[in-house]
Amino acid sequence: MEVADGLVAKPEDGTWTKVFAALTTAWSERRKVRIRYKKEDGSASERVVWPLFIEPTPAAHSLYLIAYDEKKRAPRNYRIDRISSIVVLDERFSPPLGSSLRKLLGHAWGIWTSDHPVEVVLRFTPRVAARVVATTWHESQKVRELAGGGVEMRFVIAEPTEIRPWILGWGKECEVMVPADLRDSIAAELEDAAAAYDKRSAARSMAG
């Protein structure tokens, strides 16, 4: 419902509507599709895929296509708003054995998957501890109370990059303990943000 509300609020996109309509048809009829997909770096490629699932992601207010890629011979995730064109093919498919949504997403925090899940350890201050433990954020989570009222939370997730926005949303109330590269990237992000605020504050002082 959150994803639907977010999509309704966006400007109307004729291409997205056509792509989504074609995908739902192909998914329901188990027909292969040829898509043109734009990557984050701006490059694009065509591929033939088998639509297995259409999965909403509340954090990004987006929809993802989980499909079997014939060329890669493996399931892949595609953000639907990056599919610029689609052709529904006459050829039908049978879903690969064991292609359940739970199995495909595995340890995913949201939609990203990986064959090498990573343990993430976070520590939260007493100020937000009650709010943190009141919600089950991930099926792998384990919570340990700390002296002083804080809590430590452990997850095993597919791709730590996907959890970064959630961690940053807690600000100074959350500290990454493990893995080291995630801790370093979060620290760098917060340092850059602080530097940006300091620069603006200095500019206002000089103007005054």
PDB file of N, CA and C in Angstrom, residues 81-158:
ATOM      1  N   ASP A  81      10.995   0.931 -13.435  1.00  0.00           N
ATOM      2  CA  ASP A  81      11.062   2.252 -14.072  1.00  0.00           C
ATOM      3  C   ASP A  81      12.332   2.443 -14.901  1.00  0.00           C
ATOM      4  N   ARG A  82      13.224   1.441 -14.929  1.00  0.00           N
ATOM      5  CA  ARG A  82      14.395   1.497 -15.797  1.00  0.00           C
ATOM      6  C   ARG A  82      14.213   0.648 -17.056  1.00  0.00           C
ATOM      7  N   ILE A  83      13.069   0.019 -17.190  1.00  0.00           N
ATOM      8  CA  ILE A  83      12.764  -0.726 -18.412  1.00  0.00           C
ATOM      9  C   ILE A  83      12.143   0.257 -19.396  1.00  0.00           C
ATOM     10  N   SER A  84      12.870   0.565 -20.475  1.00  0.00           N
ATOM     11  CA  SER A  84      12.414   1.600 -21.414  1.00  0.00           C
ATOM     12  C   SER A  84      11.503   1.059 -22.500  1.00  0.00           C
ATOM     13  N   SER A  85      11.586  -0.241 -22.780  1.00  0.00           N
ATOM     14  CA  SER A  85      10.686  -0.837 -23.769  1.00  0.00           C
ATOM     15  C   SER A  85      10.528  -2.320 -23.474  1.00  0.00           C
ATOM     16  N   ILE A  86       9.430  -2.883 -23.942  1.00  0.00           N
ATOM     17  CA  ILE A  86       9.144  -4.294 -23.670  1.00  0.00           C
ATOM     18  C   ILE A  86       8.321  -4.879 -24.805  1.00  0.00           C
ATOM     19  N   VAL A  87       8.619  -6.137 -25.144  1.00  0.00           N
ATOM     20  CA  VAL A  87       7.845  -6.886 -26.136  1.00  0.00           C
ATOM     21  C   VAL A  87       7.469  -8.213 -25.498  1.00  0.00           C
ATOM     22  N   VAL A  88       6.181  -8.509 -25.441  1.00  0.00           N
ATOM     23  CA  VAL A  88       5.719  -9.791 -24.911  1.00  0.00           C
ATOM     24  C   VAL A  88       5.827 -10.819 -26.029  1.00  0.00           C
ATOM     25  N   LEU A  89       6.573 -11.870 -25.798  1.00  0.00           N
ATOM     26  CA  LEU A  89       6.818 -12.887 -26.813  1.00  0.00           C
ATOM     27  C   LEU A  89       5.759 -13.992 -26.758  1.00  0.00           C
ATOM     28  N   ASP A  90       5.637 -14.712 -27.845  1.00  0.00           N
ATOM     29  CA  ASP A  90       4.672 -15.809 -27.888  1.00  0.00           C
ATOM     30  C   ASP A  90       5.157 -17.018 -27.095  1.00  0.00           C
ATOM     31  N   GLU A  91       6.474 -17.134 -26.957  1.00  0.00           N
ATOM     32  CA  GLU A  91       7.049 -18.300 -26.275  1.00  0.00           C
ATOM     33  C   GLU A  91       6.727 -18.269 -24.788  1.00  0.00           C
ATOM     34  N   ARG A  92       6.285 -19.396 -24.275  1.00  0.00           N
ATOM     35  CA  ARG A  92       5.938 -19.510 -22.856  1.00  0.00           C
ATOM     36  C   ARG A  92       7.058 -20.202 -22.092  1.00  0.00           C
ATOM     37  N   PHE A  93       6.979 -20.141 -20.781  1.00  0.00           N
ATOM     38  CA  PHE A  93       8.016 -20.750 -19.943  1.00  0.00           C
ATOM     39  C   PHE A  93       7.393 -21.430 -18.741  1.00  0.00           C
ATOM     40  N   SER A  94       8.159 -22.335 -18.151  1.00  0.00           N
ATOM     41  CA  SER A  94       7.790 -22.941 -16.872  1.00  0.00           C
ATOM     42  C   SER A  94       8.777 -22.442 -15.837  1.00  0.00           C
ATOM     43  N   PRO A  95       8.301 -21.937 -14.695  1.00  0.00           N
ATOM     44  CA  PRO A  95       9.222 -21.393 -13.683  1.00  0.00           C
ATOM     45  C   PRO A  95      10.275 -22.417 -13.286  1.00  0.00           C
ATOM     46  N   PRO A  96      11.535 -21.990 -13.118  1.00  0.00           N
ATOM     47  CA  PRO A  96      12.585 -22.909 -12.674  1.00  0.00           C
ATOM     48  C   PRO A  96      12.211 -23.557 -11.353  1.00  0.00           C
ATOM     49  N   LEU A  97      12.623 -24.791 -11.173  1.00  0.00           N
ATOM     50  CA  LEU A  97      12.322 -25.494  -9.933  1.00  0.00           C
ATOM     51  C   LEU A  97      12.911 -24.738  -8.747  1.00  0.00           C
ATOM     52  N   GLY A  98      12.117 -24.619  -7.700  1.00  0.00           N
ATOM     53  CA  GLY A  98      12.588 -23.956  -6.491  1.00  0.00           C
ATOM     54  C   GLY A  98      12.568 -22.449  -6.546  1.00  0.00           C
ATOM     55  N   SER A  99      11.876 -21.874  -7.541  1.00  0.00           N
ATOM     56  CA  SER A  99      11.885 -20.407  -7.677  1.00  0.00           C
ATOM     57  C   SER A  99      10.774 -19.766  -6.843  1.00  0.00           C
ATOM     58  N   SER A 100      10.848 -19.956  -5.537  1.00  0.00           N
ATOM     59  CA  SER A 100       9.911 -19.293  -4.646  1.00  0.00           C
ATOM     60  C   SER A 100      10.450 -17.917  -4.304  1.00  0.00           C
ATOM     61  N   LEU A 101       9.562 -16.993  -4.001  1.00  0.00           N
ATOM     62  CA  LEU A 101       9.995 -15.639  -3.681  1.00  0.00           C
ATOM     63  C   LEU A 101      10.877 -15.637  -2.446  1.00  0.00           C
ATOM     64  N   ARG A 102      10.522 -16.423  -1.460  1.00  0.00           N
ATOM     65  CA  ARG A 102      11.300 -16.486  -0.220  1.00  0.00           C
ATOM     66  C   ARG A 102      12.722 -16.973  -0.484  1.00  0.00           C
ATOM     67  N   LYS A 103      12.836 -17.973  -1.374  1.00  0.00           N
ATOM     68  CA  LYS A 103      14.154 -18.512  -1.672  1.00  0.00           C
ATOM     69  C   LYS A 103      14.970 -17.532  -2.499  1.00  0.00           C
ATOM     70  N   LEU A 104      14.333 -16.862  -3.456  1.00  0.00           N
ATOM     71  CA  LEU A 104      15.050 -15.941  -4.328  1.00  0.00           C
ATOM     72  C   LEU A 104      15.581 -14.735  -3.559  1.00  0.00           C
ATOM     73  N   LEU A 105      14.755 -14.189  -2.671  1.00  0.00           N
ATOM     74  CA  LEU A 105      15.184 -13.008  -1.921  1.00  0.00           C
ATOM     75  C   LEU A 105      16.104 -13.374  -0.768  1.00  0.00           C
ATOM     76  N   GLY A 106      15.934 -14.589  -0.235  1.00  0.00           N
ATOM     77  CA  GLY A 106      16.848 -15.068   0.783  1.00  0.00           C
ATOM     78  C   GLY A 106      17.051 -14.087   1.911  1.00  0.00           C
ATOM     79  N   HIS A 107      18.293 -13.632   2.061  1.00  0.00           N
ATOM     80  CA  HIS A 107      18.656 -12.721   3.151  1.00  0.00           C
ATOM     81  C   HIS A 107      18.482 -11.257   2.777  1.00  0.00           C
ATOM     82  N   ALA A 108      17.816 -10.974   1.681  1.00  0.00           N
ATOM     83  CA  ALA A 108      17.701  -9.589   1.212  1.00  0.00           C
ATOM     84  C   ALA A 108      17.091  -8.686   2.281  1.00  0.00           C
ATOM     85  N   TRP A 109      17.670  -7.482   2.430  1.00  0.00           N
ATOM     86  CA  TRP A 109      17.064  -6.478   3.303  1.00  0.00           C
ATOM     87  C   TRP A 109      15.810  -5.939   2.638  1.00  0.00           C
ATOM     88  N   GLY A 110      15.883  -5.758   1.346  1.00  0.00           N
ATOM     89  CA  GLY A 110      14.735  -5.294   0.566  1.00  0.00           C
ATOM     90  C   GLY A 110      14.546  -6.146  -0.664  1.00  0.00           C
ATOM     91  N   ILE A 111      15.380  -5.855  -1.685  1.00  0.00           N
ATOM     92  CA  ILE A 111      15.229  -6.554  -2.951  1.00  0.00           C
ATOM     93  C   ILE A 111      16.545  -7.108  -3.467  1.00  0.00           C
ATOM     94  N   TRP A 112      17.686  -6.598  -2.996  1.00  0.00           N
ATOM     95  CA  TRP A 112      18.982  -7.044  -3.500  1.00  0.00           C
ATOM     96  C   TRP A 112      19.317  -8.432  -2.976  1.00  0.00           C
ATOM     97  N   THR A 113      19.911  -9.250  -3.825  1.00  0.00           N
ATOM     98  CA  THR A 113      20.276 -10.608  -3.451  1.00  0.00           C
ATOM     99  C   THR A 113      21.777 -10.814  -3.608  1.00  0.00           C
ATOM    100  N   SER A 114      22.272 -11.868  -2.984  1.00  0.00           N
ATOM    101  CA  SER A 114      23.699 -12.182  -3.059  1.00  0.00           C
ATOM    102  C   SER A 114      23.897 -13.622  -2.618  1.00  0.00           C
ATOM    103  N   ASP A 115      24.930 -14.237  -3.173  1.00  0.00           N
ATOM    104  CA  ASP A 115      25.280 -15.600  -2.763  1.00  0.00           C
ATOM    105  C   ASP A 115      26.144 -15.607  -1.512  1.00  0.00           C
ATOM    106  N   HIS A 116      26.527 -14.422  -1.056  1.00  0.00           N
ATOM    107  CA  HIS A 116      27.417 -14.333   0.106  1.00  0.00           C
ATOM    108  C   HIS A 116      26.851 -13.343   1.124  1.00  0.00           C
ATOM    109  N   PRO A 117      25.863 -13.765   1.920  1.00  0.00           N
ATOM    110  CA  PRO A 117      25.287 -12.861   2.925  1.00  0.00           C
ATOM    111  C   PRO A 117      26.330 -12.412   3.937  1.00  0.00           C
ATOM    112  N   VAL A 118      26.079 -11.226   4.495  1.00  0.00           N
ATOM    113  CA  VAL A 118      27.040 -10.591   5.405  1.00  0.00           C
ATOM    114  C   VAL A 118      26.367 -10.290   6.744  1.00  0.00           C
ATOM    115  N   GLU A 119      27.102 -10.488   7.840  1.00  0.00           N
ATOM    116  CA  GLU A 119      26.576 -10.128   9.152  1.00  0.00           C
ATOM    117  C   GLU A 119      26.785  -8.639   9.390  1.00  0.00           C
ATOM    118  N   VAL A 120      25.722  -7.969   9.817  1.00  0.00           N
ATOM    119  CA  VAL A 120      25.778  -6.552  10.159  1.00  0.00           C
ATOM    120  C   VAL A 120      25.434  -6.412  11.636  1.00  0.00           C
ATOM    121  N   VAL A 121      26.282  -5.717  12.379  1.00  0.00           N
ATOM    122  CA  VAL A 121      26.064  -5.498  13.810  1.00  0.00           C
ATOM    123  C   VAL A 121      25.932  -4.006  14.050  1.00  0.00           C
ATOM    124  N   LEU A 122      24.816  -3.613  14.652  1.00  0.00           N
ATOM    125  CA  LEU A 122      24.540  -2.201  14.922  1.00  0.00           C
ATOM    126  C   LEU A 122      24.299  -2.010  16.414  1.00  0.00           C
ATOM    127  N   ARG A 123      24.692  -0.830  16.915  1.00  0.00           N
ATOM    128  CA  ARG A 123      24.400  -0.482  18.302  1.00  0.00           C
ATOM    129  C   ARG A 123      23.574   0.792  18.336  1.00  0.00           C
ATOM    130  N   PHE A 124      22.491   0.745  19.117  1.00  0.00           N
ATOM    131  CA  PHE A 124      21.574   1.872  19.220  1.00  0.00           C
ATOM    132  C   PHE A 124      21.626   2.448  20.632  1.00  0.00           C
ATOM    133  N   THR A 125      21.467   3.740  20.728  1.00  0.00           N
ATOM    134  CA  THR A 125      21.508   4.431  22.014  1.00  0.00           C
ATOM    135  C   THR A 125      20.232   4.161  22.810  1.00  0.00           C
ATOM    136  N   PRO A 126      20.282   4.378  24.128  1.00  0.00           N
ATOM    137  CA  PRO A 126      19.080   4.203  24.951  1.00  0.00           C
ATOM    138  C   PRO A 126      17.901   5.054  24.484  1.00  0.00           C
ATOM    139  N   ARG A 127      18.187   6.175  23.865  1.00  0.00           N
ATOM    140  CA  ARG A 127      17.133   7.085  23.432  1.00  0.00           C
ATOM    141  C   ARG A 127      16.168   6.428  22.446  1.00  0.00           C
ATOM    142  N   VAL A 128      16.674   5.524  21.593  1.00  0.00           N
ATOM    143  CA  VAL A 128      15.813   4.909  20.567  1.00  0.00           C
ATOM    144  C   VAL A 128      15.657   3.405  20.761  1.00  0.00           C
ATOM    145  N   ALA A 129      16.256   2.856  21.807  1.00  0.00           N
ATOM    146  CA  ALA A 129      16.269   1.400  21.997  1.00  0.00           C
ATOM    147  C   ALA A 129      14.870   0.784  21.981  1.00  0.00           C
ATOM    148  N   ALA A 130      13.942   1.389  22.697  1.00  0.00           N
ATOM    149  CA  ALA A 130      12.587   0.831  22.761  1.00  0.00           C
ATOM    150  C   ALA A 130      11.926   0.820  21.389  1.00  0.00           C
ATOM    151  N   ARG A 131      12.152   1.870  20.619  1.00  0.00           N
ATOM    152  CA  ARG A 131      11.561   1.955  19.282  1.00  0.00           C
ATOM    153  C   ARG A 131      12.186   0.917  18.349  1.00  0.00           C
ATOM    154  N   VAL A 132      13.474   0.673  18.509  1.00  0.00           N
ATOM    155  CA  VAL A 132      14.171  -0.294  17.663  1.00  0.00           C
ATOM    156  C   VAL A 132      13.652  -1.706  17.897  1.00  0.00           C
ATOM    157  N   VAL A 133      13.558  -2.103  19.155  1.00  0.00           N
ATOM    158  CA  VAL A 133      13.170  -3.487  19.466  1.00  0.00           C
ATOM    159  C   VAL A 133      11.680  -3.732  19.306  1.00  0.00           C
ATOM    160  N   ALA A 134      10.900  -2.689  19.135  1.00  0.00           N
ATOM    161  CA  ALA A 134       9.448  -2.861  18.988  1.00  0.00           C
ATOM    162  C   ALA A 134       9.068  -3.391  17.618  1.00  0.00           C
ATOM    163  N   THR A 135      10.004  -3.394  16.675  1.00  0.00           N
ATOM    164  CA  THR A 135       9.711  -3.814  15.308  1.00  0.00           C
ATOM    165  C   THR A 135      10.638  -4.939  14.880  1.00  0.00           C
ATOM    166  N   THR A 136      10.105  -5.905  14.135  1.00  0.00           N
ATOM    167  CA  THR A 136      10.944  -6.924  13.513  1.00  0.00           C
ATOM    168  C   THR A 136      11.357  -6.397  12.146  1.00  0.00           C
ATOM    169  N   TRP A 137      12.593  -5.962  12.030  1.00  0.00           N
ATOM    170  CA  TRP A 137      13.087  -5.333  10.805  1.00  0.00           C
ATOM    171  C   TRP A 137      13.505  -6.365   9.772  1.00  0.00           C
ATOM    172  N   HIS A 138      13.962  -7.513  10.250  1.00  0.00           N
ATOM    173  CA  HIS A 138      14.440  -8.567   9.347  1.00  0.00           C
ATOM    174  C   HIS A 138      14.329  -9.893  10.072  1.00  0.00           C
ATOM    175  N   GLU A 139      14.039 -10.939   9.312  1.00  0.00           N
ATOM    176  CA  GLU A 139      13.802 -12.231   9.968  1.00  0.00           C
ATOM    177  C   GLU A 139      15.048 -12.793  10.653  1.00  0.00           C
ATOM    178  N   SER A 140      16.228 -12.305  10.286  1.00  0.00           N
ATOM    179  CA  SER A 140      17.457 -12.818  10.889  1.00  0.00           C
ATOM    180  C   SER A 140      17.881 -12.056  12.142  1.00  0.00           C
ATOM    181  N   GLN A 141      17.162 -10.996  12.496  1.00  0.00           N
ATOM    182  CA  GLN A 141      17.648 -10.111  13.557  1.00  0.00           C
ATOM    183  C   GLN A 141      17.733 -10.794  14.923  1.00  0.00           C
ATOM    184  N   LYS A 142      18.777 -10.421  15.648  1.00  0.00           N
ATOM    185  CA  LYS A 142      18.972 -10.866  17.025  1.00  0.00           C
ATOM    186  C   LYS A 142      19.310  -9.629  17.849  1.00  0.00           C
ATOM    187  N   VAL A 143      18.666  -9.494  18.992  1.00  0.00           N
ATOM    188  CA  VAL A 143      18.820  -8.295  19.807  1.00  0.00           C
ATOM    189  C   VAL A 143      19.463  -8.647  21.143  1.00  0.00           C
ATOM    190  N   ARG A 144      20.412  -7.803  21.565  1.00  0.00           N
ATOM    191  CA  ARG A 144      21.062  -7.982  22.871  1.00  0.00           C
ATOM    192  C   ARG A 144      21.042  -6.659  23.602  1.00  0.00           C
ATOM    193  N   GLU A 145      20.560  -6.683  24.840  1.00  0.00           N
ATOM    194  CA  GLU A 145      20.542  -5.462  25.642  1.00  0.00           C
ATOM    195  C   GLU A 145      21.944  -5.134  26.134  1.00  0.00           C
ATOM    196  N   LEU A 146      22.264  -3.854  26.150  1.00  0.00           N
ATOM    197  CA  LEU A 146      23.574  -3.397  26.580  1.00  0.00           C
ATOM    198  C   LEU A 146      23.474  -2.662  27.910  1.00  0.00           C
ATOM    199  N   ALA A 147      24.566  -2.619  28.618  1.00  0.00           N
ATOM    200  CA  ALA A 147      24.601  -1.862  29.868  1.00  0.00           C
ATOM    201  C   ALA A 147      24.345  -0.392  29.562  1.00  0.00           C
ATOM    202  N   GLY A 148      23.479   0.210  30.359  1.00  0.00           N
ATOM    203  CA  GLY A 148      23.166   1.615  30.151  1.00  0.00           C
ATOM    204  C   GLY A 148      21.883   1.845  29.376  1.00  0.00           C
ATOM    205  N   GLY A 149      21.274   0.744  28.871  1.00  0.00           N
ATOM    206  CA  GLY A 149      19.978   0.886  28.223  1.00  0.00           C
ATOM    207  C   GLY A 149      19.982   0.819  26.713  1.00  0.00           C
ATOM    208  N   GLY A 150      21.157   0.779  26.093  1.00  0.00           N
ATOM    209  CA  GLY A 150      21.208   0.646  24.641  1.00  0.00           C
ATOM    210  C   GLY A 150      20.976  -0.782  24.206  1.00  0.00           C
ATOM    211  N   VAL A 151      20.925  -1.010  22.916  1.00  0.00           N
ATOM    212  CA  VAL A 151      20.746  -2.364  22.395  1.00  0.00           C
ATOM    213  C   VAL A 151      21.701  -2.594  21.224  1.00  0.00           C
ATOM    214  N   GLU A 152      22.068  -3.850  21.058  1.00  0.00           N
ATOM    215  CA  GLU A 152      22.865  -4.272  19.915  1.00  0.00           C
ATOM    216  C   GLU A 152      22.001  -5.180  19.052  1.00  0.00           C
ATOM    217  N   MET A 153      21.989  -4.941  17.757  1.00  0.00           N
ATOM    218  CA  MET A 153      21.165  -5.726  16.852  1.00  0.00           C
ATOM    219  C   MET A 153      22.032  -6.328  15.756  1.00  0.00           C
ATOM    220  N   ARG A 154      21.831  -7.606  15.503  1.00  0.00           N
ATOM    221  CA  ARG A 154      22.582  -8.321  14.470  1.00  0.00           C
ATOM    222  C   ARG A 154      21.635  -8.781  13.367  1.00  0.00           C
ATOM    223  N   PHE A 155      22.107  -8.626  12.121  1.00  0.00           N
ATOM    224  CA  PHE A 155      21.381  -9.123  10.964  1.00  0.00           C
ATOM    225  C   PHE A 155      22.339  -9.920  10.090  1.00  0.00           C
ATOM    226  N   VAL A 156      21.800 -10.825   9.310  1.00  0.00           N
ATOM    227  CA  VAL A 156      22.554 -11.465   8.234  1.00  0.00           C
ATOM    228  C   VAL A 156      21.808 -11.119   6.964  1.00  0.00           C
ATOM    229  N   ILE A 157      22.390 -10.229   6.153  1.00  0.00           N
ATOM    230  CA  ILE A 157      21.688  -9.723   4.980  1.00  0.00           C
ATOM    231  C   ILE A 157      22.537  -9.921   3.726  1.00  0.00           C
ATOM    232  N   ALA A 158      21.848  -9.910   2.584  1.00  0.00           N
ATOM    233  CA  ALA A 158      22.512 -10.204   1.322  1.00  0.00           C
ATOM    234  C   ALA A 158      23.500  -9.128   0.914  1.00  0.00           C
TER     235      ALA A 158
END
